[in-house]
Every structure is written in structure tokens, then in C-alpha cells.
Tab-separated table of C-alpha atoms in Angstrom:
chain	number	residue	atom	x	y	z
A	1	MET	CA	-0.003	-0.109	0.072
A	2	SER	CA	1.730	3.253	-0.779
A	3	LEU	CA	1.014	6.135	0.890
A	4	ARG	CA	-0.552	9.049	-1.169
A	5	ARG	CA	0.690	12.546	-0.445
A	6	SER	CA	-0.570	16.041	-1.513
A	7	GLY	CA	1.454	18.113	-3.720
A	8	LEU	CA	1.943	20.824	-0.316
A	9	GLN	CA	3.504	17.954	1.472
A	10	LYS	CA	6.168	16.864	-1.440
A	11	GLU	CA	7.000	20.345	-1.277
A	12	VAL	CA	7.352	20.590	2.295
A	13	LEU	CA	9.252	17.256	1.950
A	14	ALA	CA	11.263	18.506	-0.616
A	15	LEU	CA	12.302	21.590	1.174
A	16	TYR	CA	13.247	19.080	4.137
A	17	ARG	CA	15.734	17.344	2.164
A	18	ARG	CA	16.946	20.226	0.396
A	19	ALA	CA	17.773	21.556	4.123
A	20	LEU	CA	19.401	18.082	4.924
A	21	ARG	CA	21.449	18.307	1.937
A	22	MET	CA	22.923	22.044	2.704
A	23	VAL	CA	23.951	20.298	6.163
A	24	ASN	CA	26.089	18.341	4.504
A	25	THR	CA	27.482	21.122	2.183
A	26	LYS	CA	28.561	22.286	5.865
A	27	PRO	CA	32.394	22.096	7.428
A	28	PRO	CA	31.865	18.703	10.058
A	29	ARG	CA	32.425	20.538	12.792
A	30	VAL	CA	29.637	22.500	12.520
A	31	ARG	CA	27.275	19.889	10.808
A	32	PRO	CA	25.393	19.194	14.145
A	33	LYS	CA	24.650	22.697	14.831
A	34	PHE	CA	23.407	23.130	11.301
A	35	LEU	CA	21.142	19.539	11.733
A	36	LEU	CA	19.713	20.614	15.023
A	37	PHE	CA	18.635	24.001	13.490
A	38	VAL	CA	17.192	22.283	10.832
A	39	ARG	CA	15.169	19.639	12.701
A	40	TYR	CA	14.305	22.403	15.231
A	41	SER	CA	12.879	25.019	12.681
A	42	PHE	CA	10.901	22.575	11.015
A	43	LYS	CA	9.352	20.714	13.612
A	44	THR	CA	8.620	23.970	15.520
A	45	GLN	CA	6.696	25.351	12.582
A	46	ALA	CA	4.713	22.284	11.922
A	47	SER	CA	3.277	21.675	15.207
A	48	ALA	CA	2.835	25.972	15.386
A	49	MET	CA	0.035	25.155	12.344
A	50	SER	CA	-2.606	23.588	11.258
A	51	PRO	CA	-1.886	21.055	8.322
A	52	ARG	CA	-5.453	22.566	6.699
A	53	ASP	CA	-4.422	26.087	6.878
A	54	VAL	CA	-2.733	25.838	3.103
A	55	SER	CA	-2.211	29.503	2.920
A	56	ALA	CA	0.223	29.616	5.917
A	57	ILE	CA	2.125	26.734	4.942
A	58	GLU	CA	2.422	28.041	1.071
A	59	HIS	CA	3.846	31.491	3.398
A	60	MET	CA	5.965	29.267	5.387
A	61	LEU	CA	7.463	27.117	2.230
A	62	ARG	CA	8.088	30.919	0.385
A	63	ARG	CA	10.097	31.967	3.385
A	64	GLY	CA	11.960	28.315	4.057
A	65	ARG	CA	13.178	28.749	0.710
A	66	ARG	CA	14.452	32.097	0.934
A	67	GLN	CA	15.923	31.246	4.157
A	68	LEU	CA	17.815	28.132	2.657
A	69	ASP	CA	19.064	30.000	-0.483
A	70	VAL	CA	21.116	32.316	2.186
A	71	TYR	CA	22.501	28.967	4.018
A	72	GLU	CA	23.581	27.316	1.008
A	73	ASP	CA	25.661	30.054	0.434
A	74	SER	CA	29.365	28.766	0.778
A	75	LYS	CA	30.198	31.840	2.825
A	76	VAL	CA	27.884	30.836	5.333
A	77	ARG	CA	30.536	28.780	7.629
A	78	ASP	CA	28.375	28.529	11.144
A	79	CYS	CA	25.017	29.079	12.531
A	80	TRP	CA	23.557	30.341	15.886
A	81	VAL	CA	21.732	27.579	18.166
A	82	SER	CA	19.963	28.630	21.267
A	83	GLU	CA	19.568	27.004	24.659
A	84	GLU	CA	15.989	26.428	23.343
A	85	MET	CA	17.056	24.664	20.885
A	86	LEU	CA	19.352	22.656	22.945
A	87	ARG	CA	16.762	21.900	25.452
A	88	TRP	CA	14.183	20.795	22.586
A	89	SER	CA	17.216	18.319	21.155
A	90	GLN	CA	17.825	17.001	24.652
A	91	GLN	CA	14.260	16.091	25.169
A	92	ASP	CA	13.874	14.784	21.827
A	93	LYS	CA	16.460	12.269	22.403
A	94	GLY	CA	14.649	11.239	25.700
A	95	GLN	CA	11.677	11.105	23.496
A	96	THR	CA	12.988	9.018	20.983
A	97	ALA	CA	15.200	6.753	23.523
A	98	GLY	CA	12.009	5.540	25.467
A	99	THR	CA	9.822	4.440	22.299
A	100	SER	CA	12.392	2.452	20.817
A	101	ARG	CA	11.861	-1.169	20.971
A	102	SER	CA	14.535	-3.069	23.130
A	103	PRO	CA	16.107	-5.721	21.051
A	104	SER	CA	14.640	-8.496	22.839
A	105	ALA	CA	11.275	-7.478	21.943
């Protein structure tokens, strides 16, 4: 059974993939910061809006593309990560570890 996605969902996923590819173009020592920035941005924006609010999603896609254009520039070598992002990362890791199944199960 294949999962059918709307055009808007495909656009969001394409932007996320593009952002993850951008992370891999950055210096190895700052990649974790860029990855956290990307994951945090997408997760918090997704939870802040309704999946039915098409105009807001389209607005965020346009904004995200413009922002990604800036970060893809080779002159951008680092990004700022807030304390809130770091706390979110630790909480997210805890939730992920708590929901994973043990090898014996």
C-alpha cells in the first residue's frame, strides 16, 4: 500500500531534503549545529500551524526557501543555536530513546 501525498506535502518534504543536503555541505565540526537548526525549525513550525491552513503553509514554504538560499551560500560557515534548541534536542532524544523497542522484544 503506497502512501499518497498532496502536492503541498511533497513540497515540504522536498524543502526538508534540500535543507538536509545543505547541512552536508558545511564544515564537519558545525554540521550538528546546522542539523539541529533545521530539525528544530521544521518541527516547531509544523506544530505551530494547522495542516489545513494552506495559505500559512505556502507562506512558510516561500520563507523557508528564501532562508535556505541564504544558508546554502558557501560563505555561511556556522549558525547560531539557542539554549531552547539545545533543550528541545535533549528532550527529543529522550523521547526517541523511550519509544524505541528493546532488542529482545
